[in-house]
Coordinates of C-alpha atoms in Angstrom, one line a residue:
X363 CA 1.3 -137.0 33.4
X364 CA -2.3 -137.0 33.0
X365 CA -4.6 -139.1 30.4
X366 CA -6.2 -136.9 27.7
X367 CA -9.0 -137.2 25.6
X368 CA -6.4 -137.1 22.6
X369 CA -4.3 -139.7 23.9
X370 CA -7.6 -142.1 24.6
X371 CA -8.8 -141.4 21.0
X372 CA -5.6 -141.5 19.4
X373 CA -4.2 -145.0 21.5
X374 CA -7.3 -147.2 20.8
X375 CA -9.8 -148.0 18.3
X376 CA -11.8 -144.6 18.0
X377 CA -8.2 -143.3 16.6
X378 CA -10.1 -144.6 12.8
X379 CA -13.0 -142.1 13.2
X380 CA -13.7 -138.7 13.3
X381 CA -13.4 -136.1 15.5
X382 CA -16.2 -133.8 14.7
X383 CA -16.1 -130.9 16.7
X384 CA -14.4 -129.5 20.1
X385 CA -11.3 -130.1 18.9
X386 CA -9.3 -127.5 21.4
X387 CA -10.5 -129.7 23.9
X388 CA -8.3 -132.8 22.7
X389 CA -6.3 -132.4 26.5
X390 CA -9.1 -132.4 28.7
X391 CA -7.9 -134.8 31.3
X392 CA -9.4 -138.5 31.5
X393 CA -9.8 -140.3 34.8
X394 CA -12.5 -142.5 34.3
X395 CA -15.0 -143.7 31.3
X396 CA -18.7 -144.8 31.0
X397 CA -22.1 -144.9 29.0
X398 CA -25.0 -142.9 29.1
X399 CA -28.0 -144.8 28.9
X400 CA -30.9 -143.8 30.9
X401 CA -29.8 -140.9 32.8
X402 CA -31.5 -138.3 30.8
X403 CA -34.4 -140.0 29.9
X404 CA -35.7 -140.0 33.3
X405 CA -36.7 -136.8 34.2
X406 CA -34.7 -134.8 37.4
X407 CA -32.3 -137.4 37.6
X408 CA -29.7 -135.5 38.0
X409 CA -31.2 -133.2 40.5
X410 CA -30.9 -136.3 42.8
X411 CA -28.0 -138.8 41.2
X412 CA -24.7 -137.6 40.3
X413 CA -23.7 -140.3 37.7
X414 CA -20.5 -138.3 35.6
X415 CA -19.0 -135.5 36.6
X416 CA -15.1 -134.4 36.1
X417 CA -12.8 -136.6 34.0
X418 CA -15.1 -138.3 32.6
X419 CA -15.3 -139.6 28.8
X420 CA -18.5 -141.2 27.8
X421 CA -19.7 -143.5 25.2
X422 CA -23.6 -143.1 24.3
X423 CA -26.1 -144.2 21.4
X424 CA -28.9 -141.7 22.4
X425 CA -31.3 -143.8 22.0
X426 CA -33.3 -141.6 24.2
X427 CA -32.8 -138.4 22.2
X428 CA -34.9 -140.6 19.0
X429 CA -33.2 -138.5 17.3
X430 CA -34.5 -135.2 18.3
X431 CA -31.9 -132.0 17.9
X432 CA -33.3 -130.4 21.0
X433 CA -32.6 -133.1 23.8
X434 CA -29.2 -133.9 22.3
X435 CA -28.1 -130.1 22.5
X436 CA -29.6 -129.9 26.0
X437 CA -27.7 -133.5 27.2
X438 CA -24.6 -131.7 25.8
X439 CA -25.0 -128.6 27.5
X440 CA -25.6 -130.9 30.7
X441 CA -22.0 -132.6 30.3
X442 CA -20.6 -129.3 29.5
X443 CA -21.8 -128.0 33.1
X444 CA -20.9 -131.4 35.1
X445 CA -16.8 -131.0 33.2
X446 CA -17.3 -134.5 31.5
X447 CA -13.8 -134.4 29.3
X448 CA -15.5 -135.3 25.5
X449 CA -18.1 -137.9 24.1
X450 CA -18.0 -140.8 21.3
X451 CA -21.1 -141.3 19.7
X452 CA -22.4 -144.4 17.8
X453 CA -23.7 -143.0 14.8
X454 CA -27.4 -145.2 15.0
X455 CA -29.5 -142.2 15.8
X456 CA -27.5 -139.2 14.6
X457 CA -25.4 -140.0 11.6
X458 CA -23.9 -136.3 11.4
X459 CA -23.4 -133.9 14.7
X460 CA -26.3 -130.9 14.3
X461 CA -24.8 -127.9 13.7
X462 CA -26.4 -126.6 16.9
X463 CA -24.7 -128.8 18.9
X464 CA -21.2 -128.4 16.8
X465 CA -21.3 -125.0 17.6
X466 CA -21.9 -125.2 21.1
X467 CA -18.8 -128.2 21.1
X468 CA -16.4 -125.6 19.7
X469 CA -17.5 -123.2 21.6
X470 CA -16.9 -124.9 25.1
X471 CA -14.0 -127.2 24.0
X472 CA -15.9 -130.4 24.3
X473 CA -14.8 -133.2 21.8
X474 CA -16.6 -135.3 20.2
X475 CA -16.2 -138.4 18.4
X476 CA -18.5 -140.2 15.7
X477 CA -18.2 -143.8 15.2
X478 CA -20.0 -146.7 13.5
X479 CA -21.2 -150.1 13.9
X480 CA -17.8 -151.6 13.9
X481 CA -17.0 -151.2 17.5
X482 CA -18.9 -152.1 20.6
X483 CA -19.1 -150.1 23.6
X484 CA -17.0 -152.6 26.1
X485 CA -14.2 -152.2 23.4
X486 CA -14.3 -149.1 23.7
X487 CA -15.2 -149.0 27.5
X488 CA -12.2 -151.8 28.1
X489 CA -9.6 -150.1 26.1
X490 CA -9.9 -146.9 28.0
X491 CA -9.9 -148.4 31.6
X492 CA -6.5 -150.1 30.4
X493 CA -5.2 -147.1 29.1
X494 CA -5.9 -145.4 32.5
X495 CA -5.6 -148.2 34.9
X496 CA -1.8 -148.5 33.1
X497 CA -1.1 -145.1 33.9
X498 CA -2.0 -145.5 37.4
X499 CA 0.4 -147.8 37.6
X500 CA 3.3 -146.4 36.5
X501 CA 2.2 -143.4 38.9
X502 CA 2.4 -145.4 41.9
X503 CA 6.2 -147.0 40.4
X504 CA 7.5 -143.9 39.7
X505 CA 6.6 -142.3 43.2
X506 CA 8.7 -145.6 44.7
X507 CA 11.6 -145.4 42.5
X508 CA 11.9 -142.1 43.7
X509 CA 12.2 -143.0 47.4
X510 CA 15.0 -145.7 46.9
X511 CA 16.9 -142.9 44.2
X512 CA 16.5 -139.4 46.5
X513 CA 15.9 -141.2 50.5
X514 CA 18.1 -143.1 52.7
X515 CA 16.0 -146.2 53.1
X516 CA 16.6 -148.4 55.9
X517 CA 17.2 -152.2 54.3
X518 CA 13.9 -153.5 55.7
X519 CA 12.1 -150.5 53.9
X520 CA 14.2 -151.3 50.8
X521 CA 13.1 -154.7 50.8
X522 CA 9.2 -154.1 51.1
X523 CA 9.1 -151.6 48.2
X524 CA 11.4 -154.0 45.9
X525 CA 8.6 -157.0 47.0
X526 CA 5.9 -154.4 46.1
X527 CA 7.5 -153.4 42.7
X528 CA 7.2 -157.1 42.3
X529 CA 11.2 -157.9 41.8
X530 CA 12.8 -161.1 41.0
X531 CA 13.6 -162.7 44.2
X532 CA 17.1 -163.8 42.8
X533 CA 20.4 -163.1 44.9
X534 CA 21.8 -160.6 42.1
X535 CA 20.6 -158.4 40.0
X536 CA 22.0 -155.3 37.6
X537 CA 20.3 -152.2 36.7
X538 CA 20.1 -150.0 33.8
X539 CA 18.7 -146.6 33.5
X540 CA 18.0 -145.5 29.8
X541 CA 17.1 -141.7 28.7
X542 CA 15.8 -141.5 25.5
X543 CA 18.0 -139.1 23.5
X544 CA 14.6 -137.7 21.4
X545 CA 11.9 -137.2 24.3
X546 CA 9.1 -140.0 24.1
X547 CA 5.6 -138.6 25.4
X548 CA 4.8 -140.0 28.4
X549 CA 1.9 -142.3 27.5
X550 CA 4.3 -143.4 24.5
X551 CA 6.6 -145.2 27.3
X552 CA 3.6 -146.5 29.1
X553 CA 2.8 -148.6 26.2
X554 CA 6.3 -149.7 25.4
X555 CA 6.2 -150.6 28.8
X556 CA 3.1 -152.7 28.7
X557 CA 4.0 -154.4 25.5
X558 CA 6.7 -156.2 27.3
X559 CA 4.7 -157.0 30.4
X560 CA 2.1 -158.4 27.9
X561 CA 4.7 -159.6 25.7
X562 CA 4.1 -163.9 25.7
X563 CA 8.2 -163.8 25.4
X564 CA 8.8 -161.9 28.5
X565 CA 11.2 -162.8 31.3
X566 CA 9.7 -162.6 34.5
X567 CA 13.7 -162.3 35.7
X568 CA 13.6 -158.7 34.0
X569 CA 11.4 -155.8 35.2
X570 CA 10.6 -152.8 33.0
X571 CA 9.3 -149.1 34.5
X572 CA 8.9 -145.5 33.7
X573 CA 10.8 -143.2 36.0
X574 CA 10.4 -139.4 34.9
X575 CA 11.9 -139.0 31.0
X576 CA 13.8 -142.2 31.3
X577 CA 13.0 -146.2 31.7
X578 CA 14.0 -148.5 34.1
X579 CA 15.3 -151.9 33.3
X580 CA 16.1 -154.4 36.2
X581 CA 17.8 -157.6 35.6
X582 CA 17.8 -160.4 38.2
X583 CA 19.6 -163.2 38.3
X584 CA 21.3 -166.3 40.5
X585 CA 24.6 -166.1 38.6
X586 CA 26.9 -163.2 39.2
X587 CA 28.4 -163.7 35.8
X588 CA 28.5 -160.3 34.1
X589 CA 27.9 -160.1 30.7
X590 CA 24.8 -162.2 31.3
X591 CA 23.4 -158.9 32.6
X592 CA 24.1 -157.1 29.8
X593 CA 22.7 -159.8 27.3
X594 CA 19.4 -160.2 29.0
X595 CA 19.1 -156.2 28.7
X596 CA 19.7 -156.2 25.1
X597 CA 17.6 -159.1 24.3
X598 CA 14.5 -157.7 26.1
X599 CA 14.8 -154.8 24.1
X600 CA 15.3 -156.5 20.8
X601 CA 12.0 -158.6 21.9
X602 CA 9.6 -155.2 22.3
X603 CA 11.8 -153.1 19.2
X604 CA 13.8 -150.8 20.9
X605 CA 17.4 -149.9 19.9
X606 CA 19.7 -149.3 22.6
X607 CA 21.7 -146.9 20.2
X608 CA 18.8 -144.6 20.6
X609 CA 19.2 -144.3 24.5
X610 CA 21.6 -143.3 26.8
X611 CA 22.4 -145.9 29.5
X612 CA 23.8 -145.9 33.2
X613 CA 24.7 -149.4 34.4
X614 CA 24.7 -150.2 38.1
X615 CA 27.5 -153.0 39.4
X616 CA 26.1 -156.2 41.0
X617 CA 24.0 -156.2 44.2
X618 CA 21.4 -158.1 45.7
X619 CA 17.7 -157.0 44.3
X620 CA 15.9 -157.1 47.0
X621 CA 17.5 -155.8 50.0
X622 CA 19.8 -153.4 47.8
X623 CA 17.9 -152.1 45.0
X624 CA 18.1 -148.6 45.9
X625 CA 21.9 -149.2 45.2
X626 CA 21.3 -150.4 41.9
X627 CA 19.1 -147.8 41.0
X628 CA 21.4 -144.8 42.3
X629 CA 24.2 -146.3 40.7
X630 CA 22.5 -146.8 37.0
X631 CA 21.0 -143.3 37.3
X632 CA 25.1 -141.7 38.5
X633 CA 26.2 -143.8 35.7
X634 CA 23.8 -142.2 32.8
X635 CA 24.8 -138.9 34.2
X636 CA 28.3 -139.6 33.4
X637 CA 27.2 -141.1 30.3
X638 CA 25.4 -137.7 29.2
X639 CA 28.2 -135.5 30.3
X640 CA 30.6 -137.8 28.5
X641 CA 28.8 -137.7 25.8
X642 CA 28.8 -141.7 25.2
X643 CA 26.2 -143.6 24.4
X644 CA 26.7 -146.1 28.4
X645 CA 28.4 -146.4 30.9
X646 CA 28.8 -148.6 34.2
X647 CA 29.5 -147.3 37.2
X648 CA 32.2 -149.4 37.9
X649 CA 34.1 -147.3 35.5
X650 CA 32.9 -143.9 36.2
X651 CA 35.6 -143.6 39.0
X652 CA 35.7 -140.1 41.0
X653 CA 32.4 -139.1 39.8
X654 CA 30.7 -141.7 42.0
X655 CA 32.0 -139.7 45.2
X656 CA 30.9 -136.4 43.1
X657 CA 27.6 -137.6 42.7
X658 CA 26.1 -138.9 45.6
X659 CA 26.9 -136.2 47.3
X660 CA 25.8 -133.6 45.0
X661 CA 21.9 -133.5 46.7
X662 CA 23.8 -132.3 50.2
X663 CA 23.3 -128.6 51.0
X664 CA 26.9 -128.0 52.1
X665 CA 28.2 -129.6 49.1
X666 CA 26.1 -127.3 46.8
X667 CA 27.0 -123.8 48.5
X668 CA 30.1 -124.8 48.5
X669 CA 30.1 -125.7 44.7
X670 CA 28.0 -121.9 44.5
X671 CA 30.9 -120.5 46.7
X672 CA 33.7 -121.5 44.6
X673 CA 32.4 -120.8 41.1
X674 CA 30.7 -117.5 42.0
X675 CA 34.2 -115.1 41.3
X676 CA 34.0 -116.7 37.9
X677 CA 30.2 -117.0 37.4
X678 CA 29.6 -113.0 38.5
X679 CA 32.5 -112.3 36.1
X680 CA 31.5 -111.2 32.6
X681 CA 34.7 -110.9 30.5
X682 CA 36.0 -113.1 28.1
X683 CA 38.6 -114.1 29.6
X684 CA 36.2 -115.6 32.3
X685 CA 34.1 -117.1 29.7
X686 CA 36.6 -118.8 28.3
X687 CA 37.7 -120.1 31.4
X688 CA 34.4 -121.5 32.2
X689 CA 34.5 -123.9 28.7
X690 CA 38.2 -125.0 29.3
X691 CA 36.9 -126.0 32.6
X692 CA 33.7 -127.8 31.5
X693 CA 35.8 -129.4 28.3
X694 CA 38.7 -130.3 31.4
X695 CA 36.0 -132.0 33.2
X696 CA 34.6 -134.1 30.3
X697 CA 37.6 -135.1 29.1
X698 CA 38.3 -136.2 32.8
X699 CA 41.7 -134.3 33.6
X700 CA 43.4 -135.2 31.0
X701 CA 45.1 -131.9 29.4
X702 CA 46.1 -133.4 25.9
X703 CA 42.7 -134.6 25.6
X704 CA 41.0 -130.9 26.5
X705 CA 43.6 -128.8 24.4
X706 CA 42.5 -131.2 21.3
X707 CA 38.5 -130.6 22.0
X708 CA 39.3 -126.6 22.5
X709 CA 41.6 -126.4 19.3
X710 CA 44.6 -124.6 21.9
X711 CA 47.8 -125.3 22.6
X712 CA 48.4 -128.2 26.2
X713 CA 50.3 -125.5 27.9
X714 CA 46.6 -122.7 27.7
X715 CA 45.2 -125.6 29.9

């Protein structure tokens, strides 16, 4: 889930300019940005300082280069050996890259961006820091949803990562748990996440993260009235663009936020599993029946080998006749036991099942 220098270019302003050589090193990772100003006008500085280094994408006029080829092939060559991720370079004092230096760029898979008068460094600066600073944080929200989905948390523990995730502090609250059925890249949901938490229309009742491939919707409330829930979801999403037809949805029941928000999030994530095996575009887990005992216990060890154990006659056996067995079983399952249902999906007679 790291920043690259593609997605940086490509997600702010510099996206309008060219990218004139280095191009195989578009996914050098970002962490951080700056400008070089005086570094390598002062001679042995970096014997002594250690000003960029790894992750780094810099912004630079070279004024100190006065336009001379040499010192901006050997600065080049010095960002090359400290792993600085790719350059953009206001075009004041160079308004084409050197061949010299192109070759070198290529060579070493260092990017580097030309760009004119139009932008200003802190633009350029600012927009980057958000970009990473973003991703940061939906880093350290992912890690916590993952505790309250895959640990038994004590209620006190529950409650101090749902106050650090920033949750309503209402007495219910539903979640929703939404896989995208055509993968989004991952800085593609950070910015569909931050244009609701910058949105002016946005409901500080709702909360909106990133968990793995899939978002995170919860809605809080002080009325336990249903299809409230359900109407705030759909309305945040119609306020940032999304349509819900192009997800598939788990729905959690009713709990409180706070002290039981890794219940809503296990639910809504059970839920979308059904929903995906189903083969239907939500459901709630109030309706997914068996499958919630199925479920929650599928992460247990004894549960698993004994899952391995039963299957394994039919899994090691390679004739048809196992085969088929296998997809009436599978198709039996989706169509939740009932026969009729199964021998329609399979094209066979009721009686085969």
């Amino acid at each position: 889930m790291m920043i690259t220098v593609s997605e940086v270019i490509k997600n702010g302003t510099l996206k309008n300019f060219l990218i004139v050589c280095g191009v195989s090193g578009l996914g050098n990772e970002v962490t951080k940005t700056g400008i070089i100003d005086y570094e390598f006008a002062i001679e042995g500085f970096f014997e002594n300082n250690q000003p960029f280094g790894y992750g780094d994408f810099l912004v630079a006029s070279l004024m100190f280069t006065n336009g001379d080829e040499s010192i901006l092939l050997k600065m080049v060559e010095k960002l090359i050996e400290l792993r600085v991720s790719g350059l953009a370079v206001k075009n004041i004092f160079f308004k084409t890259i050197p061949r010299s230096v192109v070759d070198l760029c290529n060579e070493k898979a260092f990017p580097i961006v030309l760009f004119d008068n139009s932008l200003y460094f802190e633009e350029i600066i600012t927009e980057i820091d958000n970009i990473i600073q973003v991703s940061d944080w939906v880093k350290q929200i992912e890690t916590k949803i993952g505790l309250l989905y895959l640990k038994d948390l004590t209620r006190r523990e529950v409650e101090v990562i749902s106050k650090e995730m920033r949750i309503s502090q209402r007495k219910h609250g539903v979640a929703f748990f939404m896989i995208p059925k055509i993968s989004l890249r991952h800085l593609n949901m950070q910015h569909i996440i931050n244009s609701y938490r910058n949105h002016p229309y946005h409901d500080e009742k709702i909360s909106f993260f990133k968990y793995q491939q899939a978002f995170v919707v919860i809605v809080a409330s002080d009325s336990d009235i249903k299809p409230k829930f359900e109407k705030s979801f759909l309305d945040m999403l119609h306020l940032i663009g999304i349509q819900v037809s192009d997800y598939c949805v788990g729905i959690s029941s009713i709990h409180d936020p706070v002290g039981e928000l890794d219940v809503c999030i296990k639910e809504a994530i059970w839920s979308q599993k059904v929903a995906s095996i189903m083969a239907v575009e939500r459901k709630k887990f109030s309706d997914i029946g068996t499958w919630s005992i199925l479920l929650c216990n599928q992460q247990f060890k004894h549960i698993t080998q004994y899952m391995e154990h039963y299957l394994k006659s039919i899994k090691n056996n390679s004739s048809d006749s196992s085969k088929e067995l296998i997809k009436t079983a599978i198709a039996y399952i989706k169509c939740e036991g009932n026969t009729k249902l199964t021998a329609d999906s399979l094209f066979i007679h009721e009686n085969t099942v």
